[in-house]
mmCIF file of C-alpha atoms in Angstrom:
data_model
loop_
_atom_site.group_PDB
_atom_site.id
_atom_site.type_symbol
_atom_site.label_atom_id
_atom_site.label_comp_id
_atom_site.label_asym_id
_atom_site.label_seq_id
_atom_site.Cartn_x
_atom_site.Cartn_y
_atom_site.Cartn_z
ATOM 1 C CA MET A 43 7.412 17.326 -20.612
ATOM 2 C CA ALA A 44 6.512 20.586 -18.933
ATOM 3 C CA PHE A 45 3.297 21.570 -17.269
ATOM 4 C CA LEU A 46 3.463 25.340 -16.922
ATOM 5 C CA SER A 47 1.235 28.003 -15.479
ATOM 6 C CA LYS A 48 1.248 31.708 -16.210
ATOM 7 C CA GLN A 49 4.491 33.486 -15.484
ATOM 8 C CA THR A 50 6.444 36.503 -16.636
ATOM 9 C CA ALA A 51 8.292 35.605 -19.835
ATOM 10 C CA PRO A 52 11.843 36.827 -20.477
ATOM 11 C CA SER A 53 13.088 37.708 -23.965
ATOM 12 C CA LEU A 54 12.584 35.227 -26.786
ATOM 13 C CA PRO A 55 15.346 32.788 -27.734
ATOM 14 C CA PRO A 56 17.261 33.453 -30.981
ATOM 15 C CA PRO A 57 15.866 31.974 -34.218
ATOM 16 C CA GLU A 58 18.331 29.071 -34.233
ATOM 17 C CA LYS A 59 16.904 27.848 -30.924
ATOM 18 C CA ARG A 60 13.289 27.976 -32.028
ATOM 19 C CA PRO A 61 11.366 24.971 -33.375
ATOM 20 C CA ARG A 62 10.938 24.479 -37.112
ATOM 21 C CA HIS A 63 7.545 22.832 -36.695
ATOM 22 C CA ILE A 64 5.092 23.704 -33.922
ATOM 23 C CA GLY A 65 1.984 21.589 -33.477
ATOM 24 C CA PHE A 66 -1.042 22.938 -31.589
ATOM 25 C CA ILE A 67 -3.890 20.902 -30.128
ATOM 26 C CA LEU A 68 -6.796 23.352 -29.999
ATOM 27 C CA ASP A 69 -8.358 22.357 -26.698
ATOM 28 C CA GLY A 70 -10.517 24.087 -24.122
ATOM 29 C CA ASN A 71 -13.025 25.984 -26.272
ATOM 30 C CA GLY A 72 -16.043 24.286 -24.701
ATOM 31 C CA ARG A 73 -14.776 24.742 -21.163
ATOM 32 C CA TRP A 74 -14.000 28.394 -21.886
ATOM 33 C CA ALA A 75 -17.628 28.918 -22.870
ATOM 34 C CA LYS A 76 -19.024 26.872 -19.968
ATOM 35 C CA LYS A 77 -17.080 28.954 -17.429
ATOM 36 C CA ARG A 78 -18.885 32.009 -18.830
ATOM 37 C CA GLY A 79 -22.314 30.432 -19.057
ATOM 38 C CA LEU A 80 -22.194 30.488 -22.861
ATOM 39 C CA PRO A 81 -23.020 27.842 -25.490
ATOM 40 C CA ARG A 82 -20.060 25.676 -26.482
ATOM 41 C CA LYS A 83 -20.245 26.915 -30.070
ATOM 42 C CA LEU A 84 -19.356 30.423 -28.873
ATOM 43 C CA GLY A 85 -16.215 28.977 -27.339
ATOM 44 C CA HIS A 86 -15.284 27.524 -30.717
ATOM 45 C CA ARG A 87 -15.859 30.933 -32.284
ATOM 46 C CA GLU A 88 -13.451 32.530 -29.813
ATOM 47 C CA GLY A 89 -10.998 29.699 -30.442
ATOM 48 C CA ALA A 90 -11.112 30.479 -34.165
ATOM 49 C CA LYS A 91 -10.064 34.062 -33.394
ATOM 50 C CA THR A 92 -7.135 32.767 -31.347
ATOM 51 C CA PHE A 93 -6.154 30.488 -34.222
ATOM 52 C CA LYS A 94 -5.851 33.478 -36.568
ATOM 53 C CA THR A 95 -3.859 35.482 -34.021
ATOM 54 C CA ILE A 96 -1.399 32.666 -33.312
ATOM 55 C CA ALA A 97 -0.973 31.835 -37.006
ATOM 56 C CA ARG A 98 -0.021 35.423 -37.773
ATOM 57 C CA TYR A 99 2.300 35.594 -34.783
ATOM 58 C CA CYS A 100 4.112 32.437 -35.902
ATOM 59 C CA ARG A 101 4.564 33.989 -39.331
ATOM 60 C CA ASN A 102 6.025 37.121 -37.709
ATOM 61 C CA LEU A 103 8.468 34.862 -35.829
ATOM 62 C CA ASN A 104 9.431 33.134 -39.102
ATOM 63 C CA ILE A 105 8.389 29.687 -37.866
ATOM 64 C CA PRO A 106 8.524 27.577 -41.069
ATOM 65 C CA TYR A 107 5.824 25.017 -40.221
ATOM 66 C CA ILE A 108 2.791 25.114 -37.959
ATOM 67 C CA SER A 109 -0.036 22.606 -37.600
ATOM 68 C CA PHE A 110 -3.360 22.808 -35.799
ATOM 69 C CA TYR A 111 -5.502 19.919 -34.555
ATOM 70 C CA ALA A 112 -8.921 21.397 -35.249
ATOM 71 C CA PHE A 113 -11.265 18.392 -35.569
ATOM 72 C CA SER A 114 -10.487 14.734 -34.972
ATOM 73 C CA THR A 115 -12.049 11.603 -36.431
ATOM 74 C CA GLU A 116 -13.575 11.081 -32.966
ATOM 75 C CA ASN A 117 -15.135 14.559 -32.783
ATOM 76 C CA TRP A 118 -18.054 13.454 -34.949
ATOM 77 C CA LYS A 119 -19.386 11.827 -31.754
ATOM 78 C CA ARG A 120 -20.096 15.231 -30.237
ATOM 79 C CA PRO A 121 -23.656 16.660 -30.138
ATOM 80 C CA LYS A 122 -24.956 17.379 -33.642
ATOM 81 C CA ASP A 123 -25.516 21.085 -32.998
ATOM 82 C CA GLU A 124 -21.898 21.466 -31.879
ATOM 83 C CA VAL A 125 -20.577 19.580 -34.914
ATOM 84 C CA ASP A 126 -22.783 21.661 -37.213
ATOM 85 C CA ALA A 127 -21.477 24.862 -35.616
ATOM 86 C CA LEU A 128 -17.890 23.698 -36.096
ATOM 87 C CA MET A 129 -18.517 22.911 -39.761
ATOM 88 C CA LYS A 130 -20.045 26.369 -40.285
ATOM 89 C CA LEU A 131 -17.017 27.955 -38.631
ATOM 90 C CA PHE A 132 -14.691 25.933 -40.810
ATOM 91 C CA ASP A 133 -16.619 26.880 -43.948
ATOM 92 C CA GLN A 134 -16.471 30.551 -42.939
ATOM 93 C CA TYR A 135 -12.737 30.271 -42.321
ATOM 94 C CA ILE A 136 -12.170 28.928 -45.818
ATOM 95 C CA ASN A 137 -14.223 31.812 -47.233
ATOM 96 C CA ASP A 138 -12.027 34.261 -45.314
ATOM 97 C CA VAL A 139 -8.729 32.472 -45.900
ATOM 98 C CA ARG A 140 -7.536 34.963 -48.480
ATOM 99 C CA GLU A 141 -6.779 37.294 -45.597
ATOM 100 C CA PHE A 142 -3.755 35.071 -45.023
ATOM 101 C CA PHE A 143 -2.479 35.471 -48.578
ATOM 102 C CA ASP A 144 -0.448 38.498 -47.520
ATOM 103 C CA LEU A 145 1.533 36.120 -45.283
ATOM 104 C CA GLU A 146 2.562 34.054 -48.329
ATOM 105 C CA THR A 147 1.605 30.929 -46.421
ATOM 106 C CA LYS A 148 0.919 27.536 -47.982
ATOM 107 C CA LEU A 149 -2.171 25.868 -46.534
ATOM 108 C CA ILE A 150 -2.634 22.105 -46.309
ATOM 109 C CA PHE A 151 -5.625 20.268 -44.871
ATOM 110 C CA LEU A 152 -4.651 17.023 -43.162
ATOM 111 C CA GLY A 153 -7.103 14.176 -42.822
ATOM 112 C CA ASP A 154 -9.766 12.325 -44.763
ATOM 113 C CA LYS A 155 -11.730 14.855 -46.831
ATOM 114 C CA GLU A 156 -14.298 12.314 -48.005
ATOM 115 C CA ARG A 157 -16.479 12.821 -44.896
ATOM 116 C CA PHE A 158 -17.266 16.409 -45.886
ATOM 117 C CA THR A 159 -19.778 17.757 -48.381
ATOM 118 C CA PRO A 160 -18.612 18.043 -52.015
ATOM 119 C CA GLU A 161 -18.809 21.840 -51.716
ATOM 120 C CA LEU A 162 -16.572 21.947 -48.652
ATOM 121 C CA ARG A 163 -14.104 19.477 -50.170
ATOM 122 C CA GLU A 164 -13.799 21.604 -53.290
ATOM 123 C CA LYS A 165 -13.200 24.724 -51.196
ATOM 124 C CA MET A 166 -10.404 22.941 -49.324
ATOM 125 C CA LEU A 167 -8.790 21.732 -52.546
ATOM 126 C CA ALA A 168 -9.085 25.207 -54.091
ATOM 127 C CA VAL A 169 -7.297 26.785 -51.112
ATOM 128 C CA GLU A 170 -4.504 24.214 -51.347
ATOM 129 C CA ARG A 171 -4.122 24.924 -55.079
ATOM 130 C CA ASP A 172 -4.197 28.696 -54.651
ATOM 131 C CA THR A 173 -1.533 28.702 -51.912
ATOM 132 C CA ALA A 174 0.720 25.912 -53.227
ATOM 133 C CA HIS A 175 3.294 28.396 -54.554
ATOM 134 C CA PHE A 176 3.742 30.259 -51.260
ATOM 135 C CA ASP A 177 6.975 29.465 -49.423
ATOM 136 C CA LYS A 178 7.250 31.726 -46.379
ATOM 137 C CA MET A 179 5.420 29.345 -44.053
ATOM 138 C CA THR A 180 3.428 26.118 -44.304
ATOM 139 C CA MET A 181 0.282 25.952 -42.202
ATOM 140 C CA MET A 182 -1.521 22.629 -41.773
ATOM 141 C CA ILE A 183 -5.032 22.238 -40.411
ATOM 142 C CA ALA A 184 -5.952 18.730 -39.265
ATOM 143 C CA ILE A 185 -9.667 18.183 -39.725
ATOM 144 C CA ASN A 186 -11.318 14.760 -39.677
ATOM 145 C CA TYR A 187 -7.835 13.637 -38.731
ATOM 146 C CA GLY A 188 -6.580 10.814 -36.533
ATOM 147 C CA GLY A 189 -2.975 9.699 -36.114
ATOM 148 C CA ARG A 190 -3.774 5.993 -36.258
ATOM 149 C CA ASP A 191 -6.088 6.514 -39.217
ATOM 150 C CA GLU A 192 -3.274 8.353 -41.017
ATOM 151 C CA ILE A 193 -0.845 5.470 -40.478
ATOM 152 C CA VAL A 194 -3.403 2.909 -41.682
ATOM 153 C CA HIS A 195 -4.102 5.087 -44.736
ATOM 154 C CA ALA A 196 -0.381 5.163 -45.537
ATOM 155 C CA ALA A 197 0.023 1.425 -44.889
ATOM 156 C CA LYS A 198 -2.757 0.637 -47.359
ATOM 157 C CA GLN A 199 -0.968 2.626 -50.058
ATOM 158 C CA VAL A 200 2.325 0.870 -49.345
ATOM 159 C CA ALA A 201 0.607 -2.531 -49.333
ATOM 160 C CA GLN A 202 -1.011 -1.857 -52.695
ATOM 161 C CA LEU A 203 2.318 -0.799 -54.211
ATOM 162 C CA ALA A 204 3.929 -3.960 -52.855
ATOM 163 C CA LYS A 205 1.061 -6.046 -54.238
ATOM 164 C CA ASP A 206 1.510 -4.423 -57.647
ATOM 165 C CA GLY A 207 5.243 -5.148 -57.572
ATOM 166 C CA GLN A 208 6.173 -1.458 -57.437
ATOM 167 C CA LEU A 209 7.709 -1.590 -53.959
ATOM 168 C CA ASP A 210 9.848 -4.139 -52.124
ATOM 169 C CA PRO A 211 8.625 -4.251 -48.498
ATOM 170 C CA ASP A 212 11.978 -5.688 -47.384
ATOM 171 C CA THR A 213 13.729 -2.463 -48.366
ATOM 172 C CA LEU A 214 11.092 -0.052 -47.036
ATOM 173 C CA THR A 215 12.570 2.600 -44.716
ATOM 174 C CA GLU A 216 10.941 4.959 -42.231
ATOM 175 C CA GLU A 217 11.778 7.874 -44.528
ATOM 176 C CA GLN A 218 10.045 6.169 -47.462
ATOM 177 C CA PHE A 219 6.982 5.263 -45.400
ATOM 178 C CA ALA A 220 6.661 8.869 -44.206
ATOM 179 C CA GLN A 221 6.126 9.955 -47.808
ATOM 180 C CA TYR A 222 2.710 8.263 -47.731
ATOM 181 C CA LEU A 223 1.532 10.186 -44.659
ATOM 182 C CA TYR A 224 -0.635 13.292 -44.992
ATOM 183 C CA THR A 225 2.435 15.320 -43.961
ATOM 184 C CA ALA A 226 4.698 14.044 -46.764
ATOM 185 C CA GLY A 227 7.583 16.455 -47.252
ATOM 186 C CA VAL A 228 6.997 18.214 -43.923
ATOM 187 C CA PRO A 229 9.506 17.863 -41.068
ATOM 188 C CA ASP A 230 8.427 16.150 -37.862
ATOM 189 C CA VAL A 231 6.957 18.172 -35.008
ATOM 190 C CA ASP A 232 9.611 19.778 -32.799
ATOM 191 C CA LEU A 233 7.280 21.346 -30.244
ATOM 192 C CA LEU A 234 3.783 20.100 -29.454
ATOM 193 C CA ILE A 235 1.652 22.537 -27.460
ATOM 194 C CA ARG A 236 -1.560 21.513 -25.725
ATOM 195 C CA PRO A 237 -3.529 24.045 -23.697
ATOM 196 C CA SER A 238 -6.441 23.356 -21.310
ATOM 197 C CA GLY A 239 -4.618 21.157 -18.778
ATOM 198 C CA GLU A 240 -4.960 17.809 -20.582
ATOM 199 C CA LEU A 241 -1.831 15.622 -20.651
ATOM 200 C CA ARG A 242 -2.189 13.498 -23.771
ATOM 201 C CA LEU A 243 -1.745 13.573 -27.554
ATOM 202 C CA SER A 244 -5.315 12.480 -28.302
ATOM 203 C CA ASN A 245 -4.227 10.652 -31.457
ATOM 204 C CA TYR A 246 -2.523 13.709 -32.991
ATOM 205 C CA MET A 247 0.477 13.135 -35.255
ATOM 206 C CA ILE A 248 1.647 10.120 -33.294
ATOM 207 C CA TRP A 249 4.227 9.298 -35.975
ATOM 208 C CA GLN A 250 5.450 12.880 -36.419
ATOM 209 C CA CYS A 251 5.665 13.526 -32.654
ATOM 210 C CA ALA A 252 8.052 10.628 -31.971
ATOM 211 C CA TYR A 253 10.755 13.062 -30.798
ATOM 212 C CA ALA A 254 8.672 16.165 -30.158
ATOM 213 C CA GLU A 255 9.041 18.205 -27.018
ATOM 214 C CA PHE A 256 5.679 18.427 -25.216
ATOM 215 C CA TYR A 257 4.443 21.619 -23.583
ATOM 216 C CA PHE A 258 1.241 21.563 -21.534
ATOM 217 C CA THR A 259 -0.471 24.570 -19.984
ATOM 218 C CA ASN A 260 -3.678 25.165 -18.025
ATOM 219 C CA VAL A 261 -4.565 28.127 -20.246
ATOM 220 C CA LEU A 262 -7.654 27.385 -22.358
ATOM 221 C CA TRP A 263 -7.206 27.783 -26.098
ATOM 222 C CA PRO A 264 -9.356 30.950 -26.498
ATOM 223 C CA ASP A 265 -7.054 32.617 -23.925
ATOM 224 C CA PHE A 266 -3.831 31.333 -25.518
ATOM 225 C CA SER A 267 -2.068 34.542 -26.545
ATOM 226 C CA PRO A 268 1.251 35.310 -28.265
ATOM 227 C CA LYS A 269 2.648 35.867 -24.770
ATOM 228 C CA GLU A 270 1.733 32.280 -23.872
ATOM 229 C CA LEU A 271 3.472 31.055 -27.025
ATOM 230 C CA ASP A 272 6.557 33.038 -26.006
ATOM 231 C CA LYS A 273 6.664 31.046 -22.756
ATOM 232 C CA ALA A 274 6.533 27.784 -24.689
ATOM 233 C CA LEU A 275 9.343 28.887 -27.005
ATOM 234 C CA ILE A 276 11.531 29.879 -24.074
ATOM 235 C CA ASP A 277 10.895 26.533 -22.406
ATOM 236 C CA PHE A 278 11.692 24.699 -25.659
ATOM 237 C CA ALA A 279 15.015 26.527 -26.024
ATOM 238 C CA GLY A 280 16.094 25.179 -22.637
ATOM 239 C CA ARG A 281 15.441 21.530 -23.502
ATOM 240 C CA GLY A 282 18.270 19.126 -24.297
ATOM 241 C CA ARG A 283 17.271 17.344 -27.510
ATOM 242 C CA ARG A 284 19.516 14.284 -27.947
ATOM 243 C CA PHE A 285 17.317 12.096 -30.189
ATOM 244 C CA GLY A 286 18.556 8.945 -28.447
ATOM 245 C CA GLY A 287 22.181 10.107 -28.246
ATOM 246 C CA VAL A 288 24.150 11.524 -25.340
#
């Protein structure tokens, strides 16, 4: 793991040394606002702008898969006005999502959609349908998502199939089990980036990050620029990824 501060970044590594799947934990919006004497919801608004900038930059770099941890199953515990502001931002994003259609990017929402209003659920499903044919990049947004919850959700499906005699649990493999996760068909995370100075996964993709390289930075998410992503990519290219080998 690396804990990096701001520095001058050299040239980017070649495409073959870049990650296929980058995961982002969007952290530090509230602290960004607090440092400026602003309401936390304004920090989330700035974070949403950063999200759009980084998503487009990843597409320009031809990164095949990107995922963003936007709202966890635990985030419902936050103050109601903050949660309401986040839901409004999310609804507005879905309304504006067609601006990403020029990127030919498939969008997938990870997590349990049942917690949301019927209107918001239908918007999410419509976006997934309308972008399903795009193949230049896959962008996943984790909302009402928790890594443990995802594994339990998958385990329940596997258990039901076994109960119905459609699956032999004795022959179940990791690859087969992964097909029941929200990320079915998506490669595991290669590079997990968390801004804001926190050094934990916070229940994000704990199955998919089994062999991810972690990159932590003190930069708060609203200030996380393409230049900061360049630093992470350069650091990643210098890692020795042996996956248990030598």
